[in-house]
mmCIF file of C-alpha atoms in Angstrom:
data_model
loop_
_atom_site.group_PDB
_atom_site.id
_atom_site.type_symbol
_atom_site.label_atom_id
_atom_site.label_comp_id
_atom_site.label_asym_id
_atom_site.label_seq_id
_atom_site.Cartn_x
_atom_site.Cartn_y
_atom_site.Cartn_z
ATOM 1 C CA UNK A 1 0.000 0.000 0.000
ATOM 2 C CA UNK A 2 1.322 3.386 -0.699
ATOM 3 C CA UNK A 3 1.485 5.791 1.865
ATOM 4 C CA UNK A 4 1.668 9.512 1.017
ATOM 5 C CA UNK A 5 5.129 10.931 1.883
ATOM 6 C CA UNK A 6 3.682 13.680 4.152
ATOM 7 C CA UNK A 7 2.259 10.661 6.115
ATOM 8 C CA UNK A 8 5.005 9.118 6.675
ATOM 9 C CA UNK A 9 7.173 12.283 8.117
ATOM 10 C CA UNK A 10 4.481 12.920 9.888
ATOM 11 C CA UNK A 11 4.992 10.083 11.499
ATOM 12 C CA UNK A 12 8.241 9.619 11.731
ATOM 13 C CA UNK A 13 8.446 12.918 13.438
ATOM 14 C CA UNK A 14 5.562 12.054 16.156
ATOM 15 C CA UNK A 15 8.150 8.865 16.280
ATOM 16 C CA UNK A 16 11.238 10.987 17.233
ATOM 17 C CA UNK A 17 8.445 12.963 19.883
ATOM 18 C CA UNK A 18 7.670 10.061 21.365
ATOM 19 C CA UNK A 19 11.007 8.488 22.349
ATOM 20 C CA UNK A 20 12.698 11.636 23.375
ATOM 21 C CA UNK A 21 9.515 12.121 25.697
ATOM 22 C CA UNK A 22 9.973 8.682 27.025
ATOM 23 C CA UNK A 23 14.050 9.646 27.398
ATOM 24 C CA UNK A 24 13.131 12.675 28.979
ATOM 25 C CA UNK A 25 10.647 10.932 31.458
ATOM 26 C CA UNK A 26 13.358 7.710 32.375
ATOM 27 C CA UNK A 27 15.920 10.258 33.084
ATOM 28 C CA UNK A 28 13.883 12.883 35.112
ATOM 29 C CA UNK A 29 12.568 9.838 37.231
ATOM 30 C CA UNK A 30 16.236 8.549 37.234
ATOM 31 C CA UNK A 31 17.056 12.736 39.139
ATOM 32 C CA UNK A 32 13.945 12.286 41.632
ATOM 33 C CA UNK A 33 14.904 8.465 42.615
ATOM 34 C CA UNK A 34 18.761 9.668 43.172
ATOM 35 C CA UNK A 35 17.657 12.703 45.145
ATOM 36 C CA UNK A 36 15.327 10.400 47.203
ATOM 37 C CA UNK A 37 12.388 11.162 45.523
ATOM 38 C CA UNK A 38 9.625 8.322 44.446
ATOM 39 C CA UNK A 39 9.282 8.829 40.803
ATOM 40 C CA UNK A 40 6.039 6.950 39.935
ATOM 41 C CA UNK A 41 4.136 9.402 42.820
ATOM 42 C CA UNK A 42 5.566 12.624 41.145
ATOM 43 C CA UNK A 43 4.463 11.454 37.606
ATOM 44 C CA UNK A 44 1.061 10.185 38.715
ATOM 45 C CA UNK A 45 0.547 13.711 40.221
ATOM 46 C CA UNK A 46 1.496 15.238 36.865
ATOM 47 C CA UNK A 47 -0.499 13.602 34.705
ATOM 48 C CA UNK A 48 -3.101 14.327 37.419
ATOM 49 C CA UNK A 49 -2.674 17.732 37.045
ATOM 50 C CA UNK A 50 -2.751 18.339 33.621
ATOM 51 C CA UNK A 51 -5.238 16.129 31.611
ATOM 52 C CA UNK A 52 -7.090 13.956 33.950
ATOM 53 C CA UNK A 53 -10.161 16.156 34.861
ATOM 54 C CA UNK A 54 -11.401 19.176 33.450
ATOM 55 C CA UNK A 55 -10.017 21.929 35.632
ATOM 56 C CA UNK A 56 -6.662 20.526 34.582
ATOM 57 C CA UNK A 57 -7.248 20.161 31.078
ATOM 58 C CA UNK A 58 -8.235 23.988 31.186
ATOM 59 C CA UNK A 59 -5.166 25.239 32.738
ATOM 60 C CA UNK A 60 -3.145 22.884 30.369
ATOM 61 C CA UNK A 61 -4.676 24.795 27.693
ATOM 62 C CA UNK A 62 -4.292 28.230 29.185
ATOM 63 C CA UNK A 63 -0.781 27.592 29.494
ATOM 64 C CA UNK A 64 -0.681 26.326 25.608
ATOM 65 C CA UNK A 65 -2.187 29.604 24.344
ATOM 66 C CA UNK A 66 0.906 31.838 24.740
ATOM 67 C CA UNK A 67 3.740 29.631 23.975
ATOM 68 C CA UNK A 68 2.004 28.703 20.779
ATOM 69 C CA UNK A 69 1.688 32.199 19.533
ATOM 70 C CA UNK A 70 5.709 32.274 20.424
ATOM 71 C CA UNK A 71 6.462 29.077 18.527
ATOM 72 C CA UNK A 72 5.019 30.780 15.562
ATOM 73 C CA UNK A 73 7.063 33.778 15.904
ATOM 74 C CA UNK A 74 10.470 31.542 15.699
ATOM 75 C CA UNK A 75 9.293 29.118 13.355
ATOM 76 C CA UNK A 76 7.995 31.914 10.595
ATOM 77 C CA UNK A 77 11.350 32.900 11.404
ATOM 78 C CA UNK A 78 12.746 29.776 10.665
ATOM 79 C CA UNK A 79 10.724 29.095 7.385
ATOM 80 C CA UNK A 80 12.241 32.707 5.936
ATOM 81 C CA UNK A 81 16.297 31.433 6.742
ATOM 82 C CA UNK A 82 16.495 33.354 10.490
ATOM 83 C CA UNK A 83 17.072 32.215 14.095
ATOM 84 C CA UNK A 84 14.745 35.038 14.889
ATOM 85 C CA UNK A 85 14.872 34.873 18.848
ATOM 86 C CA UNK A 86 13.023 38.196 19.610
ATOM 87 C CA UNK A 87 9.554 36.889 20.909
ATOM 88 C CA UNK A 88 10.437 37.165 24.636
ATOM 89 C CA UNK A 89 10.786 40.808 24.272
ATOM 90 C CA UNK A 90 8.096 41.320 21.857
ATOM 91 C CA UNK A 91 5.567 39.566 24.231
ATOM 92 C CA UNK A 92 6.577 41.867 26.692
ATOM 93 C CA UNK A 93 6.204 44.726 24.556
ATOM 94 C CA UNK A 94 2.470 43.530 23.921
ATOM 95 C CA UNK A 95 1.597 42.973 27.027
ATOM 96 C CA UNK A 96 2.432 46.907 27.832
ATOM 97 C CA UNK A 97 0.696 47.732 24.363
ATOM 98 C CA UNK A 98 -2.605 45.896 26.600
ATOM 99 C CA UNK A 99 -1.739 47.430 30.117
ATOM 100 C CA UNK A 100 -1.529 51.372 28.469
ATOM 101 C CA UNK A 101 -4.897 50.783 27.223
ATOM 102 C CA UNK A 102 -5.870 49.753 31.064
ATOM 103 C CA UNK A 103 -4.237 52.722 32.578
ATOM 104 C CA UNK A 104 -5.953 54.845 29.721
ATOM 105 C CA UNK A 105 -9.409 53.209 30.703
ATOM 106 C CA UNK A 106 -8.685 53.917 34.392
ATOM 107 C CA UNK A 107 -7.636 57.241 33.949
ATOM 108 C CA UNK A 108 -10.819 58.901 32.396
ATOM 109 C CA UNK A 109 -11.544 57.155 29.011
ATOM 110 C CA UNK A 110 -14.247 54.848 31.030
ATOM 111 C CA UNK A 111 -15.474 53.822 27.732
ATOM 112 C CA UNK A 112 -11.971 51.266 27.388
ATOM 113 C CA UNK A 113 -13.916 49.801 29.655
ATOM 114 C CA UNK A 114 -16.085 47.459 27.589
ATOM 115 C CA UNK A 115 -14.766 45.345 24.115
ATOM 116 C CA UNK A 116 -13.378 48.156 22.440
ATOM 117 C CA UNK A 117 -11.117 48.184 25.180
ATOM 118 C CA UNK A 118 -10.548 44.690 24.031
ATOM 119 C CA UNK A 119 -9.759 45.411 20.477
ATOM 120 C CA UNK A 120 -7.759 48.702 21.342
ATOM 121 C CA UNK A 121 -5.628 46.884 23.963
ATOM 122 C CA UNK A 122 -4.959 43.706 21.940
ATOM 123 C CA UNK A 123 -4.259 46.670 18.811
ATOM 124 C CA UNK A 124 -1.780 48.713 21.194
ATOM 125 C CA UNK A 125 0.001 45.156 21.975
ATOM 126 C CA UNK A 126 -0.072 44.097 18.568
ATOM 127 C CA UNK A 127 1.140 47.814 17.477
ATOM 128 C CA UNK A 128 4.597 47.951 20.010
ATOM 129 C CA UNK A 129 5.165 44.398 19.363
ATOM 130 C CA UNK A 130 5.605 44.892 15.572
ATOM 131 C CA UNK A 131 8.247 48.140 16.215
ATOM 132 C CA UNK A 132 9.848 45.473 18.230
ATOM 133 C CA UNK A 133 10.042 43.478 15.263
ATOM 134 C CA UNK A 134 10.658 46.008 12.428
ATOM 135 C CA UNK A 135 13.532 47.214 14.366
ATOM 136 C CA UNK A 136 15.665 44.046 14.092
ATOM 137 C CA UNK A 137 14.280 43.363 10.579
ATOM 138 C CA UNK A 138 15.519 46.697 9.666
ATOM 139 C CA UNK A 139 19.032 46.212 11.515
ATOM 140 C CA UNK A 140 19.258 42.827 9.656
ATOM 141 C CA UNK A 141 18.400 44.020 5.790
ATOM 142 C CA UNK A 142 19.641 47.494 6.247
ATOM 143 C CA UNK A 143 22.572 46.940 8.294
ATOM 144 C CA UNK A 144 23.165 43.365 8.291
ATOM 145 C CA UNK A 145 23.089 42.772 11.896
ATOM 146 C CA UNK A 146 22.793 39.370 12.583
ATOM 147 C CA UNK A 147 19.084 38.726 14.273
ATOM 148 C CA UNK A 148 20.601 36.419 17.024
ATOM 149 C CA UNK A 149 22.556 39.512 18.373
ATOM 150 C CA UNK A 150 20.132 42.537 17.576
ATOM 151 C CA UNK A 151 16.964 40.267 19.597
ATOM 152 C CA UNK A 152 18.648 39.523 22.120
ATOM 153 C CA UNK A 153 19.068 43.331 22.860
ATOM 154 C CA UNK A 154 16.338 44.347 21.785
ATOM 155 C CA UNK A 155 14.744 41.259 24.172
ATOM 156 C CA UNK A 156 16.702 43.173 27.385
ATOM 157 C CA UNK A 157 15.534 46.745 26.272
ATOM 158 C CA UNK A 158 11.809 45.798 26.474
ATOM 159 C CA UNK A 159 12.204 44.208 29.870
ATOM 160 C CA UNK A 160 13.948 46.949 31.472
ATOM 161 C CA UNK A 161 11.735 49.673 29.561
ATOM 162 C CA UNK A 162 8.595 47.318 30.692
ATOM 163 C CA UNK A 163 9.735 47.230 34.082
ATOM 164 C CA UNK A 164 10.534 50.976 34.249
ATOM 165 C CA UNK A 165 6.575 51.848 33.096
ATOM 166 C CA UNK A 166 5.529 49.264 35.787
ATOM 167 C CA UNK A 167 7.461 50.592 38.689
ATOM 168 C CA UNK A 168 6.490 54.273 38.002
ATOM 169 C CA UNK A 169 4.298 54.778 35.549
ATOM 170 C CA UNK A 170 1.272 52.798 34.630
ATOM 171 C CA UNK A 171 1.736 50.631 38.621
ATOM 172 C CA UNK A 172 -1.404 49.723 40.794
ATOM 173 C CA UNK A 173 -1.403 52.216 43.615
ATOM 174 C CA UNK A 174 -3.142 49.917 45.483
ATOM 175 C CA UNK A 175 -0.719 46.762 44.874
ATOM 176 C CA UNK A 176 2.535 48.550 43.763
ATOM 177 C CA UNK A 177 3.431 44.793 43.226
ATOM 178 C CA UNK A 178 2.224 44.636 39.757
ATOM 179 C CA UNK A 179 0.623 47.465 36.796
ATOM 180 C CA UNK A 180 -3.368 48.415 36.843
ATOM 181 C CA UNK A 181 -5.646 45.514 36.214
ATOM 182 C CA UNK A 182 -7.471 45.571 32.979
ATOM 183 C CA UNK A 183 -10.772 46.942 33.964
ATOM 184 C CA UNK A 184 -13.779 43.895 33.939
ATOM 185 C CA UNK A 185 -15.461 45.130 30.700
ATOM 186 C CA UNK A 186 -12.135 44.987 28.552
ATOM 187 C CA UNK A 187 -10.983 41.303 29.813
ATOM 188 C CA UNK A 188 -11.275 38.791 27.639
ATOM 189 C CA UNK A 189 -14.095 36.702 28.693
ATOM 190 C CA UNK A 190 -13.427 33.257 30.488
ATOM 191 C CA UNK A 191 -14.424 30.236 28.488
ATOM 192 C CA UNK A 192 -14.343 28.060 31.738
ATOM 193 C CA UNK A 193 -15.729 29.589 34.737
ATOM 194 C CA UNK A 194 -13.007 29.407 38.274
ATOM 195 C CA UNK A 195 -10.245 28.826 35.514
ATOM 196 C CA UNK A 196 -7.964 30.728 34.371
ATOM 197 C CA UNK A 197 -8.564 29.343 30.253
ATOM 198 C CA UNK A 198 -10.126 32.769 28.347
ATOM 199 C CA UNK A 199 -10.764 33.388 25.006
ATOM 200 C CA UNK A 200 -6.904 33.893 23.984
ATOM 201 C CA UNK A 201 -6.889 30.393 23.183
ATOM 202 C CA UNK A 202 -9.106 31.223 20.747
ATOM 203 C CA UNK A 203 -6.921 34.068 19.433
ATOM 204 C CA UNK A 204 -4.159 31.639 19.031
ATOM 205 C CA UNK A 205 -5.838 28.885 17.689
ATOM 206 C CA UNK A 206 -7.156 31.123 14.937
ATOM 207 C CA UNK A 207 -3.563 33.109 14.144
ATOM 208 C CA UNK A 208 -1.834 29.899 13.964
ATOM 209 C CA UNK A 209 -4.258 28.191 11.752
ATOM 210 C CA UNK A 210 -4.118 31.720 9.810
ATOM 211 C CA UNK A 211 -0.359 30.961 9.797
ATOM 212 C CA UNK A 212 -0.669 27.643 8.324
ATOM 213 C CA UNK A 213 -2.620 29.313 5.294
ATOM 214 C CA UNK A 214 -0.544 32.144 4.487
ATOM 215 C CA UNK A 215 2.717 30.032 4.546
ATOM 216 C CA UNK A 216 1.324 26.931 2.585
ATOM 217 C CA UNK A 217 -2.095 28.352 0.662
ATOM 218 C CA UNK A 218 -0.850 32.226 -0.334
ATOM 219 C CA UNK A 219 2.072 33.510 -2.833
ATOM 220 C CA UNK A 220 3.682 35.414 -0.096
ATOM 221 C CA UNK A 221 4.089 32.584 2.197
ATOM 222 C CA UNK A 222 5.505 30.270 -0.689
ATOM 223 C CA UNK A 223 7.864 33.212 -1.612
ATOM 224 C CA UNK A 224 8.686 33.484 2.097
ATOM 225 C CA UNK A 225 9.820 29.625 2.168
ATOM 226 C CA UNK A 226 12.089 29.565 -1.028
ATOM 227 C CA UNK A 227 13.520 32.688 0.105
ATOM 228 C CA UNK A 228 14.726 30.555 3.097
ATOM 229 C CA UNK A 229 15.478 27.635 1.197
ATOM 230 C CA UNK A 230 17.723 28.797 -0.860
ATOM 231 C CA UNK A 231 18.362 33.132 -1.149
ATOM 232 C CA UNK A 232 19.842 33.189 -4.039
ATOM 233 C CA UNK A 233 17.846 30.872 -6.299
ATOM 234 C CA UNK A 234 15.027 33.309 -4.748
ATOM 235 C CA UNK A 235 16.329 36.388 -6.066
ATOM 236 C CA UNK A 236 16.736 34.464 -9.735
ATOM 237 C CA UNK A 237 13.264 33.882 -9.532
ATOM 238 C CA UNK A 238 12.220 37.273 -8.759
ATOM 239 C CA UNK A 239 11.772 36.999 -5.098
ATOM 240 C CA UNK A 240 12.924 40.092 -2.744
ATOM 241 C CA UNK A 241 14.887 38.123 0.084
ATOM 242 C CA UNK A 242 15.197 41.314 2.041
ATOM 243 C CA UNK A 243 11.654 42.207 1.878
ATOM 244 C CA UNK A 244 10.467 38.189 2.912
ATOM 245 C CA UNK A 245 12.436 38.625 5.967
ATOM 246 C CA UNK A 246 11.065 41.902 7.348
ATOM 247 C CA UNK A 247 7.510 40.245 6.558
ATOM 248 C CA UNK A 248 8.923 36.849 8.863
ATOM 249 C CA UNK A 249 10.012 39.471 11.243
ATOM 250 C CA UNK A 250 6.404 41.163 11.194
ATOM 251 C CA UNK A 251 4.123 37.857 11.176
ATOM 252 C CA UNK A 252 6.100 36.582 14.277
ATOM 253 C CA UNK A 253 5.955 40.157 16.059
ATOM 254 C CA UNK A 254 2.110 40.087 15.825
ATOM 255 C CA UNK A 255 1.891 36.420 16.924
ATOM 256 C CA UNK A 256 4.296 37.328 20.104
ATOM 257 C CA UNK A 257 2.357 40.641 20.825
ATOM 258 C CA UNK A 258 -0.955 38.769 20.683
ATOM 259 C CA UNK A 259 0.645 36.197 23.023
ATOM 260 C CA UNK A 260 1.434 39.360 25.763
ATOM 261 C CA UNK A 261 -1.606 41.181 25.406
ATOM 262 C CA UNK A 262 -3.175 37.915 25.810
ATOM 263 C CA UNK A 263 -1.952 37.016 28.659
ATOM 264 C CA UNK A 264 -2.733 40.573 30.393
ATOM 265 C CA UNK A 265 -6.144 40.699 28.957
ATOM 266 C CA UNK A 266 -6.925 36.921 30.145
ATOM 267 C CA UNK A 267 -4.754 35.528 32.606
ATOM 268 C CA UNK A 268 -6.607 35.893 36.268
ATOM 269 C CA UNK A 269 -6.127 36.763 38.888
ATOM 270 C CA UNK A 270 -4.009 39.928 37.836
ATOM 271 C CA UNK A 271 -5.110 41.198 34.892
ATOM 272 C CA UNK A 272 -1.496 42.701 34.621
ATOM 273 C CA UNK A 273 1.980 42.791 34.748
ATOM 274 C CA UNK A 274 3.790 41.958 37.988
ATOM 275 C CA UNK A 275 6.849 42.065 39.699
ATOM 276 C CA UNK A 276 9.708 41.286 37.506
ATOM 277 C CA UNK A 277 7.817 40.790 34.779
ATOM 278 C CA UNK A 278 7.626 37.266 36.841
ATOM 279 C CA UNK A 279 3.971 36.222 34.508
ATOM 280 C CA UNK A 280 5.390 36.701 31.323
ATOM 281 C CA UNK A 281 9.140 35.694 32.020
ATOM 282 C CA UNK A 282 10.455 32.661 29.701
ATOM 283 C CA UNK A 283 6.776 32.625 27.575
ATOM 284 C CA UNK A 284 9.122 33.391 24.571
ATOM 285 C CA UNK A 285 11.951 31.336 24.754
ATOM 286 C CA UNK A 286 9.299 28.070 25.185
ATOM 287 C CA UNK A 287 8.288 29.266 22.573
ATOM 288 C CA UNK A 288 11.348 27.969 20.862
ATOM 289 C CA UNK A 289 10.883 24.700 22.318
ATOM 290 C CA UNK A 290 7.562 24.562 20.722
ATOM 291 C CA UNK A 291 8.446 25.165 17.390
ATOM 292 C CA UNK A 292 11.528 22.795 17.613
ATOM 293 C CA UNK A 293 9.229 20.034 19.406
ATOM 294 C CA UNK A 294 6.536 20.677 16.330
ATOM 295 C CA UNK A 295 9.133 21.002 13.466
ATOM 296 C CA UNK A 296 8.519 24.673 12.578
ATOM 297 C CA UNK A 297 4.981 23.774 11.014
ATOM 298 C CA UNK A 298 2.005 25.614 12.722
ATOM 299 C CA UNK A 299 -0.049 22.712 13.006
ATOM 300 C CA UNK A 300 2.720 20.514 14.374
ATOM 301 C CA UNK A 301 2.898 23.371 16.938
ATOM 302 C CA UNK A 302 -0.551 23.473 17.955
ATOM 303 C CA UNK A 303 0.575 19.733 19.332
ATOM 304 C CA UNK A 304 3.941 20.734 20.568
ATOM 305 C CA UNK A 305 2.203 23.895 22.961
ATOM 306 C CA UNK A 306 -0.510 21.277 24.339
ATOM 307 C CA UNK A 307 2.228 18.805 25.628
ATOM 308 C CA UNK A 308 4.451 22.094 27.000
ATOM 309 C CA UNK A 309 1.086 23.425 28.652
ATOM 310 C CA UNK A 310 0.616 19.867 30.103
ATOM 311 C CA UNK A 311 4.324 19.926 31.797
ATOM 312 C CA UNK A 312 3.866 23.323 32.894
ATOM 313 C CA UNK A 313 0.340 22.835 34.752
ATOM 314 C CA UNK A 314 1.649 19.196 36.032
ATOM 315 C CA UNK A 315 4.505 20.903 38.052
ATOM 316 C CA UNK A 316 2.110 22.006 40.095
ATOM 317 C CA UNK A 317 1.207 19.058 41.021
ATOM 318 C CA UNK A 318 4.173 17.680 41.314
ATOM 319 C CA UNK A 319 5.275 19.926 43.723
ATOM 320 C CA UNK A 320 1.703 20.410 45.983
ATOM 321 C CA UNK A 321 0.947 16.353 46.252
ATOM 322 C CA UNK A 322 3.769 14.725 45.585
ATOM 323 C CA UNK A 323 5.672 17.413 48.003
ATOM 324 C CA UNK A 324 8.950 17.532 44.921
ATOM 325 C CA UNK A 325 10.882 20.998 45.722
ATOM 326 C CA UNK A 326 10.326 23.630 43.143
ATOM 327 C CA UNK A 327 14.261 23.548 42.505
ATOM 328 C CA UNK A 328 14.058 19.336 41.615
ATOM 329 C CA UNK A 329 10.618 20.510 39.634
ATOM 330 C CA UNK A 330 12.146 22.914 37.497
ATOM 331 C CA UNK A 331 15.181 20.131 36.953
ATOM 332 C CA UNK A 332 12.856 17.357 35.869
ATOM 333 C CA UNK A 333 10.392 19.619 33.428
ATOM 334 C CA UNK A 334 13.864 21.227 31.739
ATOM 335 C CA UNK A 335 15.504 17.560 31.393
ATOM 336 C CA UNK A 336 12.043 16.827 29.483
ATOM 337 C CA UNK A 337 11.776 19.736 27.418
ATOM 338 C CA UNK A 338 15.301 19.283 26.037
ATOM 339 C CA UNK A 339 14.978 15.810 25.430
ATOM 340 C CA UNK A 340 11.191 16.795 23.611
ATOM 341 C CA UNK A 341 13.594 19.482 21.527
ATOM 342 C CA UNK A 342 16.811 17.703 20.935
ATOM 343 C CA UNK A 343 14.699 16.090 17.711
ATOM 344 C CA UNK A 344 13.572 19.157 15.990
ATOM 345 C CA UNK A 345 17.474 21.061 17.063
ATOM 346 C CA UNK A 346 19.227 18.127 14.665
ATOM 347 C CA UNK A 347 16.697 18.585 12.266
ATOM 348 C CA UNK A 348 17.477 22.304 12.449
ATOM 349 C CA UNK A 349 21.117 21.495 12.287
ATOM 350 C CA UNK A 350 21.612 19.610 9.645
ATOM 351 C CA UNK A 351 19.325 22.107 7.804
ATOM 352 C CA UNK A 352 21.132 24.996 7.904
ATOM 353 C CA UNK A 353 23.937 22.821 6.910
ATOM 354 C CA UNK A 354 22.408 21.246 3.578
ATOM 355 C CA UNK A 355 21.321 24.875 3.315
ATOM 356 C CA UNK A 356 25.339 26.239 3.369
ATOM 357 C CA UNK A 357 26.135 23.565 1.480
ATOM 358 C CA UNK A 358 23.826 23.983 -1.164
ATOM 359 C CA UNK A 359 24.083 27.542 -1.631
ATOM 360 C CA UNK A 360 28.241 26.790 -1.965
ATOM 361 C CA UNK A 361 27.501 24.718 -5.220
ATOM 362 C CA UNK A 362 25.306 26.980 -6.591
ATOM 363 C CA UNK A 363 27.667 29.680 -6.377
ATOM 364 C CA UNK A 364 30.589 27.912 -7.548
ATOM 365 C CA UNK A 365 28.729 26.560 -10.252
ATOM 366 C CA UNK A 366 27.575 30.115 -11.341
ATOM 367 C CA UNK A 367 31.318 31.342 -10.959
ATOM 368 C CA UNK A 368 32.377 28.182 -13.349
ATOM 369 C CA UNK A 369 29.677 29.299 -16.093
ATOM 370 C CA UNK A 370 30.943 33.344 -15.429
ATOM 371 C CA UNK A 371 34.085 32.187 -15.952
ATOM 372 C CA UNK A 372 33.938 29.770 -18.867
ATOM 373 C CA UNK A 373 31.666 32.836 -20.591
ATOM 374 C CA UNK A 374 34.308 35.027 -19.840
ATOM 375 C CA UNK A 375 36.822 32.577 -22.521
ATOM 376 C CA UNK A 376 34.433 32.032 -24.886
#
């Protein structure tokens, strides 16, 4: 019987998933039993706490919603030829796009107070998230400043800016702990009541499916992946390399600005930023994982987020019932995320590297035909 070949990397990739998840598991249960831990409790407790009733399957979703939106932003990244690891910073950025529009709606414009505070928050997020994002598209096509370097700047100036506007400028007078609180009327409404799972699950749902489309269904998205295949063979064909990457850089700010504002605009009990930045902190860099874990495909990452939401909402159970530290938590959920990624970081690997290679040929084939043009 033939099987399609999409099938079968499908497949083979939910394959490679599912033994480094079982590697990851044996050797985090290996860390609990040598620290005196009992393994089988803490897992049981996990699982518990993440899928087994409904309450847990909603805050294993709520947890999914952000770092899927920040999966997108590296993997568009990935698609268009970059290692585009800005997300953490441009999350940050949209969540203070969100909590302006709070402080606006709290200091006189009462009507923010209803959806259009919605739409104008999640606009504002969207809006500083995508300066975020032209800025290192712009240093990388303009000035040829490699993204790794100008991101991870750019990723320290938006926490120390967002920080700065929390501590004295848009902070909760009563609770200097954390910003204002999105006022009731502009929150995105709950889709489980007593959980913490809102509607932002919905907004990342639909921009990653929206994703999928525009990078597999629409001209620009096909021009965006040959331009990231292989540059030059892009610019024979017509394609603007320069311009694909500032649109990569664009698509993933929005997704990561969505994922901030989201998470202001829907994540109870705050309805803000806190201390630290200590409710947004790492949501981009999982993001990362994600898109390794799902193979830089937006559906494959819709996958990848639910199992990262599932580890992140277990820990709590590991630590509460089965009484783990948070220190041998945190060991035990990183020693499974990097076995979940190690997969999709070879596959990255040895792309870039059939990529370098590739490109080498071409260009010493087209010196070969320049030069044996140049005799004749």
């Amino acid at each position: 019987m033939h099987v399609p070949s999409w099938v079968r990397d499908a497949l083979l990739k939910l394959g490679e998933t599912a033994i480094a998840l079982a590697a990851g598991i044996l050797v985090g249960a290996a860390i609990m039993w040598l620290s005196g831990y009992n393994p089988w409790e803490a897992y049981r407790y996990l699982l518990e706490s993440s899928i087994l009733d409904t309450y847990s399957l909603t805050m294993t979703l709520s947890f999914a919603a952000p770092v899927m939106l920040t999966g997108i932003t590296f993997a568009v990244g990935v698609r268009a030829g970059l290692f585009n690891i800005g997300a953490e910073g441009q999350l940050y950025m949209g969540a203070l796009g969100a909590v302006l529009v709070a402080y606006a709606a709290r200091s006189g414009l009462g009507f923010l107070d209803s959806p259009l505070g919605t739409v104008a928050a999640l606009l504002a997020g969207v809006a500083l998230a995508s300066l975020w994002g032209l800025a290192a598209a712009l240093l990388k096509v303009r000035r040829g400043v490699h993204e790794v370097v100008s991101t991870i700047m750019l990723n320290w100036i938006a926490f120390w800016l967002t920080e700065y506007m929390r501590v004295y400028v848009v902070y909760d007078p009563h609770d200097p702990s954390k910003t204002v609180s999105v006022p009731p009327g502009a929150r995105l409404p709950l889709l489980a009541r007593g959980t913490e799972l809102s509607a932002s699950l919905l907004i990342s749902l639909g921009f990653t499916l929206f994703t999928y489309v525009l990078l597999w269904h629409m001209v620009h998205g096909y021009e965006l992946r040959a331009a990231g295949l292989n540059p030059r063979a892009a610019r024979y064909g017509g394609i603007s390399v320069e311009r694909m990457m500032v649109l990569a850089f664009l698509v993933g700010a929005v997704a990561a600005g969505l994922a901030g504002a989201g998470e202001v605009l829907g994540r109870p009990p705050h309805y803000a930023i806190t201390t630290g930045l200590s409710n947004l902190a790492g949501l981009g860099f999982d993001g990362i994982t994600v898109a390794l874990i799902g193979a830089n495909h937006p559906l494959g990452i819709i996958g990848a987020s639910v199992l990262v939401g599932a580890l992140k909402a277990g820990a709590k159970g590991m630590q509460i019932y089965a009484h783990v530290p948070l220190e041998m938590v945190r060991i035990v959920e990183g020693v499974i995320i990097i076995a979940l990624a190690v997969p999709g970081t070879l596959r990255l690997i040895l792309e870039y590297r059939r990529r370098r290679l590739e490109l080498a040929r071409v260009e010493k084939a087209g010196s070969t035909m320049e030069g044996a043009g140049s005799r004749a």
